[in-house]
XYZ file of C-alpha atoms in Angstrom:
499
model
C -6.871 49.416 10.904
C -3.546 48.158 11.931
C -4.396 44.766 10.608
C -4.319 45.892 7.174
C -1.081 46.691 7.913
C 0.361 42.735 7.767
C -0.606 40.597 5.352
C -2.725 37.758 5.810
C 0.338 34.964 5.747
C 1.860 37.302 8.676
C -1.098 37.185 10.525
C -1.577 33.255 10.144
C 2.156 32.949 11.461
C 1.025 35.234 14.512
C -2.081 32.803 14.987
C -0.044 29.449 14.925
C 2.094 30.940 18.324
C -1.248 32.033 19.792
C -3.129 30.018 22.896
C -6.086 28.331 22.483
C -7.652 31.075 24.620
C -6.187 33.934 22.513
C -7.719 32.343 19.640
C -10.749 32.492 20.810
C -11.143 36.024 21.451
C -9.426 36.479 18.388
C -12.497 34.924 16.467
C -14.386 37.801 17.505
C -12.395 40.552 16.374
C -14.103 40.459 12.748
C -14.588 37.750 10.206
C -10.842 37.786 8.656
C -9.743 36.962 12.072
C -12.064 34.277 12.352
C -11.784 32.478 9.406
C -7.631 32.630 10.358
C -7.940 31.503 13.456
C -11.263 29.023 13.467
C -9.011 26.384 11.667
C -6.312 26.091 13.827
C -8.705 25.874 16.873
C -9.844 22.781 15.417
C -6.798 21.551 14.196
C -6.522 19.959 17.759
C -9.387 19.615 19.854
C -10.851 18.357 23.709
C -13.586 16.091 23.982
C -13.946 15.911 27.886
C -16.455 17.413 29.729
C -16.493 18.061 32.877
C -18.674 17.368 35.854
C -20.691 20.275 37.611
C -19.822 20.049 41.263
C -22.709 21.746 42.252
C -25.123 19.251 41.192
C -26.424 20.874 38.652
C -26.335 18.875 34.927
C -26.274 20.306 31.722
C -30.076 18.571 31.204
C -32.261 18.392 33.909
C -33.337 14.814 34.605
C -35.441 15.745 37.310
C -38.872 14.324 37.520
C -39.858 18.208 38.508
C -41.671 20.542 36.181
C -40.356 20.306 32.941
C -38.778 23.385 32.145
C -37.017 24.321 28.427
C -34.183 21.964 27.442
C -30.751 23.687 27.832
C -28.533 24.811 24.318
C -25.842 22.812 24.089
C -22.129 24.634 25.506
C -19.038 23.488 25.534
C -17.384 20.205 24.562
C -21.393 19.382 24.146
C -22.197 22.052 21.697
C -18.493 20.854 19.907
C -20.162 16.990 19.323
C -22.745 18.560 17.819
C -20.930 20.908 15.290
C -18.476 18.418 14.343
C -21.904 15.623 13.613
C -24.050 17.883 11.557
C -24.233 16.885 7.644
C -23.627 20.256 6.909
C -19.836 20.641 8.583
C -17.726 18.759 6.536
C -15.297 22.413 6.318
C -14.811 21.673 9.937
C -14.278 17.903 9.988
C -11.645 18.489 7.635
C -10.122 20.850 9.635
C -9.534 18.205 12.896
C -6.003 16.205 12.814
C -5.968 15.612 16.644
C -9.118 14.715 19.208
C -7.577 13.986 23.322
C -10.567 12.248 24.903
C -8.420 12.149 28.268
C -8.301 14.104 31.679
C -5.820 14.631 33.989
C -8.434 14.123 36.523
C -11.136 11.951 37.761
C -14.060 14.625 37.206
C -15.202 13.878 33.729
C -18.841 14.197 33.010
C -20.256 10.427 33.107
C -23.531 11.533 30.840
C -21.016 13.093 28.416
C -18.927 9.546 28.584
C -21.911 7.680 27.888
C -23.436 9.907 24.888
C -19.580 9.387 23.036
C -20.699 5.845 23.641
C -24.229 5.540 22.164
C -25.190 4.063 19.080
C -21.494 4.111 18.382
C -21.294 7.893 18.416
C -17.468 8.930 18.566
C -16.402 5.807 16.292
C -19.022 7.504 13.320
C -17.554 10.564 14.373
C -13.785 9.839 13.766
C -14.802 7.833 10.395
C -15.845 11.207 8.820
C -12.162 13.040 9.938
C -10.317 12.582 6.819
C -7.193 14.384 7.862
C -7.195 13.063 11.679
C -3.781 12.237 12.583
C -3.662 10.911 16.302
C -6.804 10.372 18.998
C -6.037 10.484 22.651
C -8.423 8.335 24.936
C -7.839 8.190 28.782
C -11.196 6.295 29.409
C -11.476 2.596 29.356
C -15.043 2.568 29.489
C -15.240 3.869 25.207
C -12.410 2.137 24.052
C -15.259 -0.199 22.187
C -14.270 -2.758 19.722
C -16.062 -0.756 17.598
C -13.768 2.437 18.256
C -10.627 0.629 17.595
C -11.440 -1.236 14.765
C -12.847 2.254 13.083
C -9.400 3.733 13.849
C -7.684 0.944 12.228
C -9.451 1.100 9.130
C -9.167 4.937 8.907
C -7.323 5.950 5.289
C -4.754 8.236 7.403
C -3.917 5.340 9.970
C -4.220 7.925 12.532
C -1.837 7.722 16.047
C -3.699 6.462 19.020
C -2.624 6.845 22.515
C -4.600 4.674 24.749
C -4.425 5.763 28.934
C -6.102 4.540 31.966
C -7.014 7.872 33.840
C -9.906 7.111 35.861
C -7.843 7.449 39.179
C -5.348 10.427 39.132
C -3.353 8.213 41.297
C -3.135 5.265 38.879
C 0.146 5.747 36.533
C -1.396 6.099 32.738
C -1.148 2.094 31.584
C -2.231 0.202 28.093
C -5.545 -0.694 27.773
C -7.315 -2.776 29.813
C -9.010 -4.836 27.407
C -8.119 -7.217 24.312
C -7.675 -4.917 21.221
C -8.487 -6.053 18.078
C -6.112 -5.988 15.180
C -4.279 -3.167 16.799
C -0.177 -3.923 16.791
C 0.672 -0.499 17.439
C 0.601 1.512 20.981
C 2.327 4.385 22.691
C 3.140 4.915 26.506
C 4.975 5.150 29.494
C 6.278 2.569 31.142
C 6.950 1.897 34.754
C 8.233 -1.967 34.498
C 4.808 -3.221 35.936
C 3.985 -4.014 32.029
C 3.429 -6.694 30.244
C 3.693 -5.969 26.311
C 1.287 -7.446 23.729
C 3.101 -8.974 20.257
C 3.709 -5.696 18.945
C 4.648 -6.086 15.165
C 5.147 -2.029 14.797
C 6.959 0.485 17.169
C 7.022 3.767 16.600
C 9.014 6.032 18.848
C 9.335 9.612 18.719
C 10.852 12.174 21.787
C 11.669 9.016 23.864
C 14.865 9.139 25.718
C 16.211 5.760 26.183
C 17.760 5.763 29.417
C 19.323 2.673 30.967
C 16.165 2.030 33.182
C 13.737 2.605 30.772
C 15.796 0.136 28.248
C 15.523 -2.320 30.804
C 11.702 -2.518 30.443
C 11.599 -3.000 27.221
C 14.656 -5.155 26.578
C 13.384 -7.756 29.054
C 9.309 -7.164 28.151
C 9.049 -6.572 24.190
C 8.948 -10.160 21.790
C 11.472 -8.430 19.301
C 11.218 -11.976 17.016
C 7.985 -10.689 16.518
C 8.669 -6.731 15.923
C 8.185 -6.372 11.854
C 8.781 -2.521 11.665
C 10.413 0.418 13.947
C 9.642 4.125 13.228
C 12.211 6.745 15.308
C 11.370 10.579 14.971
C 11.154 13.013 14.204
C 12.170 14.124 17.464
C 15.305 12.978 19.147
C 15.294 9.291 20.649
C 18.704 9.926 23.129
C 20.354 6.380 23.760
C 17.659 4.189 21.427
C 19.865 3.329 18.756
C 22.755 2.326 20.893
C 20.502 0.387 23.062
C 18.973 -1.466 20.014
C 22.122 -3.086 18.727
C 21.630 -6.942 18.798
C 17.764 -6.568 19.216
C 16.508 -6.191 15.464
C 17.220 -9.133 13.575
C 13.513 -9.814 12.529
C 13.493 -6.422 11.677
C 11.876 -6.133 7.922
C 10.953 -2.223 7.733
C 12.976 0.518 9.408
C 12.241 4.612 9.048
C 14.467 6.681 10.843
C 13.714 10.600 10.521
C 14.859 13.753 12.381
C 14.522 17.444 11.691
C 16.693 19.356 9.333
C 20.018 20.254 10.912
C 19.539 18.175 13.882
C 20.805 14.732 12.324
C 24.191 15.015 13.500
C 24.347 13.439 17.711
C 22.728 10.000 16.648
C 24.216 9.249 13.191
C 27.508 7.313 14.412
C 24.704 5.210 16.730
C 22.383 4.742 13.589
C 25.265 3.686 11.284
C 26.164 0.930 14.347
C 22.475 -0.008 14.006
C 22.612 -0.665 10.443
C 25.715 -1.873 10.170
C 24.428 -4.860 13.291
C 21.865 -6.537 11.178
C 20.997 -7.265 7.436
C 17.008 -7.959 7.221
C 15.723 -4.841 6.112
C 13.506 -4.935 3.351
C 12.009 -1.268 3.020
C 14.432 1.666 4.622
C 13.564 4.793 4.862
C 16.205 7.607 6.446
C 15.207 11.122 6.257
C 17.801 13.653 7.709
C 20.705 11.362 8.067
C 23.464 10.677 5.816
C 25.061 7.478 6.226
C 27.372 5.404 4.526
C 26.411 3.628 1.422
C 28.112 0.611 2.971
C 25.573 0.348 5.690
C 22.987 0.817 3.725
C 23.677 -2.085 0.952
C 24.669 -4.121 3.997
C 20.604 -5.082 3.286
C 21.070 -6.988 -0.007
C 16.995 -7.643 0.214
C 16.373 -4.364 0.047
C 13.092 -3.589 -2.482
C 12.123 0.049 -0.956
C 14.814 2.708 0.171
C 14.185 6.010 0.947
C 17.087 8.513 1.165
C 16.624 12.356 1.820
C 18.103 15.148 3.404
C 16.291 18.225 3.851
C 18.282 21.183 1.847
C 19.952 23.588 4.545
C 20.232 27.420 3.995
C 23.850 27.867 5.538
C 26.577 27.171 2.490
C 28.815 25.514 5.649
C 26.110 22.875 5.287
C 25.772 21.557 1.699
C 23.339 18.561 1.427
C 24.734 15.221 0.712
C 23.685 13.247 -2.350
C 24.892 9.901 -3.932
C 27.355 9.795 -6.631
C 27.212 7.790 -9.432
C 29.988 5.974 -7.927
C 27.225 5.177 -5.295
C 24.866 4.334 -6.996
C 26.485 2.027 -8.950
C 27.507 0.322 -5.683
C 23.753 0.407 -4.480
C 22.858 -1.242 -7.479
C 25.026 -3.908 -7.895
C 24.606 -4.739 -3.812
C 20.303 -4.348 -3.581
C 19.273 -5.920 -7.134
C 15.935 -6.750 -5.913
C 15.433 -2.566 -5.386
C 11.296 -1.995 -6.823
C 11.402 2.070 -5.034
C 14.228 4.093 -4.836
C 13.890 7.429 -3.499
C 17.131 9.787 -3.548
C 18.146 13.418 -3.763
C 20.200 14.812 -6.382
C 21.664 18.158 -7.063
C 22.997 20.841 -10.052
C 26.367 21.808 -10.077
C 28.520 24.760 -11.982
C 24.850 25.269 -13.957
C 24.765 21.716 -15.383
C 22.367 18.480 -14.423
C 24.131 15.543 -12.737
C 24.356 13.698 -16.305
C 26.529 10.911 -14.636
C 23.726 10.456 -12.077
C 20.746 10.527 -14.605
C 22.808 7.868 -16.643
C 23.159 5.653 -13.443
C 19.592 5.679 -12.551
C 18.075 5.134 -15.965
C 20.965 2.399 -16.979
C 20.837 0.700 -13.326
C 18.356 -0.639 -10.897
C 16.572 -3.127 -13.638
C 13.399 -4.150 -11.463
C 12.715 -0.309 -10.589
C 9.194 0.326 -10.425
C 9.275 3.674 -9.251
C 11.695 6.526 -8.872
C 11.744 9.645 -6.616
C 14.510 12.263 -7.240
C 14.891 14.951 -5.336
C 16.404 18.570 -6.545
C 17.135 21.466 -4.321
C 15.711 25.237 -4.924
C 19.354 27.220 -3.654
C 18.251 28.652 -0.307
C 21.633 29.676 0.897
C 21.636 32.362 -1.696
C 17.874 32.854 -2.938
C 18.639 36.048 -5.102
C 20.655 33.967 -7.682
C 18.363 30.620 -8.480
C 19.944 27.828 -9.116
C 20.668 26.737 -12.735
C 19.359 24.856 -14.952
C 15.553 25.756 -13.598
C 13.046 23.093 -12.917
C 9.977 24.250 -14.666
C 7.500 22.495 -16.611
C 9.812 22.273 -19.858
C 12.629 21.214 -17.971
C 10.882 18.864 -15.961
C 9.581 16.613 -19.531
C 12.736 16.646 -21.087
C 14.186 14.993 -17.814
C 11.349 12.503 -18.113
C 11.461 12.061 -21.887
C 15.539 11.445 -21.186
C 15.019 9.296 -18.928
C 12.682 6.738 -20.052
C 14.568 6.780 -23.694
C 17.983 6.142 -21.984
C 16.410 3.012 -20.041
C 15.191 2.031 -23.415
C 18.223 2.168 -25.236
C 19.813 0.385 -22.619
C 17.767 -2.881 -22.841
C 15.660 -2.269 -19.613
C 12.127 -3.644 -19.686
C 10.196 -0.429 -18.303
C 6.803 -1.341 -16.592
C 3.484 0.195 -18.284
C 2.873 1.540 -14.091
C 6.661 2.756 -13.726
C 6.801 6.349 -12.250
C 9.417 9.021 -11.902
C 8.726 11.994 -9.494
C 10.775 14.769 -9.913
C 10.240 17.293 -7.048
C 12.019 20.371 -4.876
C 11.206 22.129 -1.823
C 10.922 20.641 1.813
C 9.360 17.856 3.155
C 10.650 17.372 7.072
C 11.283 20.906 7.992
C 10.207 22.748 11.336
C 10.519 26.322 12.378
C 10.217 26.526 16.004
C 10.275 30.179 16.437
C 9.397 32.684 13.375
C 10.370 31.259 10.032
C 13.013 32.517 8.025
C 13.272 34.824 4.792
C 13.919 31.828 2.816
C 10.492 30.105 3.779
C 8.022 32.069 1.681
C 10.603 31.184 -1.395
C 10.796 27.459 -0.424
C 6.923 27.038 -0.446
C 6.045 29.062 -3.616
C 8.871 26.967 -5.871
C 8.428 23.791 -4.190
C 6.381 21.354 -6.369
C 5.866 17.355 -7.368
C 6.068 16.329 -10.735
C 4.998 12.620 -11.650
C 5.877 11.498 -15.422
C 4.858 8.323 -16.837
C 5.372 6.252 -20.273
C 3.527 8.088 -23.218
C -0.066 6.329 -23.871
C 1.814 5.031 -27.647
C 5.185 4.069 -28.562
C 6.092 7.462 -30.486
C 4.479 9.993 -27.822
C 5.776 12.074 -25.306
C 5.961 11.288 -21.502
C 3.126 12.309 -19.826
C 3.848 14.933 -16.792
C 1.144 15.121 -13.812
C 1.540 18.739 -11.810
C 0.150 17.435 -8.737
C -0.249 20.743 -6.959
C -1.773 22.431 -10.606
C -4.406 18.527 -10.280
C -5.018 19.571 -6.735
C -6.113 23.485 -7.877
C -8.070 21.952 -10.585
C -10.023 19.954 -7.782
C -10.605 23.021 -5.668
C -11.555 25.238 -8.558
C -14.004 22.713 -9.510
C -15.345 22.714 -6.165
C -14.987 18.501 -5.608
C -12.336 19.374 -2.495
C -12.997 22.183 -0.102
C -9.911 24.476 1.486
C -9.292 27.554 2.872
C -9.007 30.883 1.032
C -5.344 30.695 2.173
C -4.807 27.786 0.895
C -6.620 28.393 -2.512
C -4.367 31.605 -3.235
C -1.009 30.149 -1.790
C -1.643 26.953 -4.034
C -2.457 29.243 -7.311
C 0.854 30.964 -6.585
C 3.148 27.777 -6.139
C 1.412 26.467 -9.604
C 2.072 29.993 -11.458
C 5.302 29.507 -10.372
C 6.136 26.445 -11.371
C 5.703 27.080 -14.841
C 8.952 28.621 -15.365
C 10.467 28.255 -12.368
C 12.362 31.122 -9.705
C 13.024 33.994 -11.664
C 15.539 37.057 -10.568
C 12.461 39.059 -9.236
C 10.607 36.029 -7.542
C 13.860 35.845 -5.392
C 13.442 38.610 -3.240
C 10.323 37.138 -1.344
């Protein structure tokens, strides 16, 4: 059979470009194909149902002879998959539910079932991976729903529409939400904005009407924190000059390689203002001046994704830097940064820095990069589980030597690979190297004053869980998980390379 031909991670590549209609036939192909392509069906699914225009309902309610009760279809036979006991494989599976409808012929009986006894609020509480919920109906945005998605451990998106009336532009809610600071939509100037402490913005073009709206409608003394990305936000950092001074917690983030159109804007930003307290900037490299502009800094996150093209190398601190950083942010608890090897030596200068510097660290997140411009000669010295301890051990002794009280809960993550990284067409060689070698080390204080550090493998803990059979994952992920902890033992090797 031809699809013996490709290998399973081909195939799931093939299934993440594939409609949700293709999937479906695709499920009945045999059972490889279906236990490929069941999971991303459900990665993102509709809850509408719609009404039958021919009268008909999916249960009779007719006073008439009783005939026998209809099997569930649809959307309807979907609530009751995703409630039984039994389907916690699929739960886990769901990261998006879009309770909306670009028209006005929802099913009212299905409305009012997601409403009983407080159905789709239970629902969403057993999701643990749901990421955003969609809900175009006023009628089950309960107090009940809201505060459930507020108290969810992911802190899932919501979206909240009015859709009842295809002629009615979507608007926010219609009703007093509880404890909710956070909203997306559309806006058409008509608005009038609640307190919002957090903004998060991602794909919005800021274009001079649009600014207008929220320049003259938002309370920015009372915006707390602004997330941008990671998709482009034309015009918004340009436009938010002068407006951020309450500003306590920013996190800007774009795509790899795509950093480059708003950076002068996001350095203007920075450089504007000097509240921040946590800052987080993923795929933009800006000047350390703008950054220790913030002196009350206590959380900053700096990384850039590592590009494969050699015309792009990724930009680090020095120890120059981070000297500067230091003696600018004293009050620094997190500090997340990227480093990188160089003529087959560590960065000793910027080890020293870090474990010298910074006294009221708590934690510390350094970041190496695997060589992806030229895969078939690794980079040197390896990160492997030996190499990984004595950078830990080195660490924590230098800090000593140096007079620095180091907490009992202090942590230092060393990791590699990507973290904000999208293919939008088929992924490159270099992606099937990038995921095998990229791994998280944490390392802590030894348990007694003459031990060793103590080094957590967090994808190896994560194995252990699934082997054990506490967490439950796909076969795929099971095998591609046993080969990114096999291979972090000693790190890329000449013959791993060629994958």
């Amino acid at each position: 059979m031809m699809r013996d031909a490709v290998s399973l991670d081909v195939w799931r590549l093939i299934f993440e470009q594939c409609t949700t209609q293709d999937l479906f036939h695709l499920c009945l192909v045999d059972k490889i194909f279906n236990s490929i392509a069941t999971p991303v069906l459900y990665r993102s699914i509709s809850l509408v149902a719609y009404e039958n225009l021919s009268g008909s309902r999916r249960l009779s309610k007719s006073t008439e002879t009783k005939t026998e009760p209809e099997l569930p279809t649809g959307p309807w036979l979907l609530l009751s998959r995703l409630e039984a006991d039994e389907n916690d494989t699929l739960r886990a599976w769901v990261q998006e539910i879009n309770i909306s409808s670009p028209s006005a012929w929802a099913d009212e009986d299905f409305l009012e079932r997601l409403q009983s006894n407080d159905c789709l609020a239970t629902l969403i509480a057993r999701l643990p991976n749901l990421r955003r919920i969609t809900i175009g109906f006023p009628s089950i945005q309960s107090t009940t729903l809201i505060r459930t998605i507020y108290e969810h451990n992911r802190k899932p998106e919501l979206l909240l529409l009015n859709q009842y009336n295809e002629e009615i532009n979507s608007s926010l809610a219609e009703q007093t939400l509880p404890r909710v600071t956070t909203l997306s939509a559309s806006l058409t100037g008509e608005e009038t904005f609640p307190p919002l402490e957090h903004l998060s913005l991602d794909g919005y073009p800021m274009d001079d009407q649009q600014w207008r709206f929220w320049r003259d409608g938002l309370q920015w003394d009372k915006l707390v924190s602004l997330a941008v990305g990671p998709q482009r936000c034309a015009g918004l950092f340009r436009c938010l000059v002068g407006f951020t001074r309450s500003l306590k917690i920013l996190e800007v983030s774009v795509w790899e390689g795509e950093g480059d159109r708003e950076r002068e804007e996001l350095i203007e930003l920075l450089s504007s203002f000097d509240s921040l307290e946590a800052l987080v900037l993923k795929g933009y490299k800006c000047p350390i001046e703008a950054i220790f502009h913030h002196s009350n800094l206590s959380t900053l996150c700096l990384h850039e994704e590592e590009s494969s093209s050699k015309a792009r190398p990724r930009q680090v601190l020095t120890a120059e830097e981070l000297s500067q950083l230091d003696a600018n942010c004293p009050k620094l608890k997190s500090l997340q940064v990227g480093v990188k090897r160089e003529n087959d030596q560590w960065p000793d200068d910027v080890f020293d820095k870090l474990a010298t510097g910074f006294h009221n660290l708590r934690s510390l997140s350094v970041h190496f990069e695997l060589g992806l411009p030229d895969i078939h000669n690794p980079i040197k010295p390896f990160i492997n589980y030996v190499s990984v301890r004595s950078i830990g051990q080195n660490y924590f002794d230098r800090r000593k030597q140096a007079g620095i009280e180091v907490f009992e809960s202090f942590t230092l993550t060393v990791w590699t690979g990507k973290y904000f990284r999208r293919f939008p067409q088929w992924p490159p060689m270099y992606a099937g190297f990038e995921k095998k070698f990229s791994a998280t080390y944490q390392i802590s204080l030894p348990s007694d004053s003459f031990g060793e550090v103590q080094v957590r493998h967090l994808e190896k803990e994560r194995l252990d869980l699934i082997q054990s059979k506490k967490i439950k994952v796909h076969s795929y992920e099971r095998l591609q998980l046993a080969n990114q902890v096999a291979a972090a033992v000693e790190g890329p090797k000449v013959e791993d390379c060629s994958e």
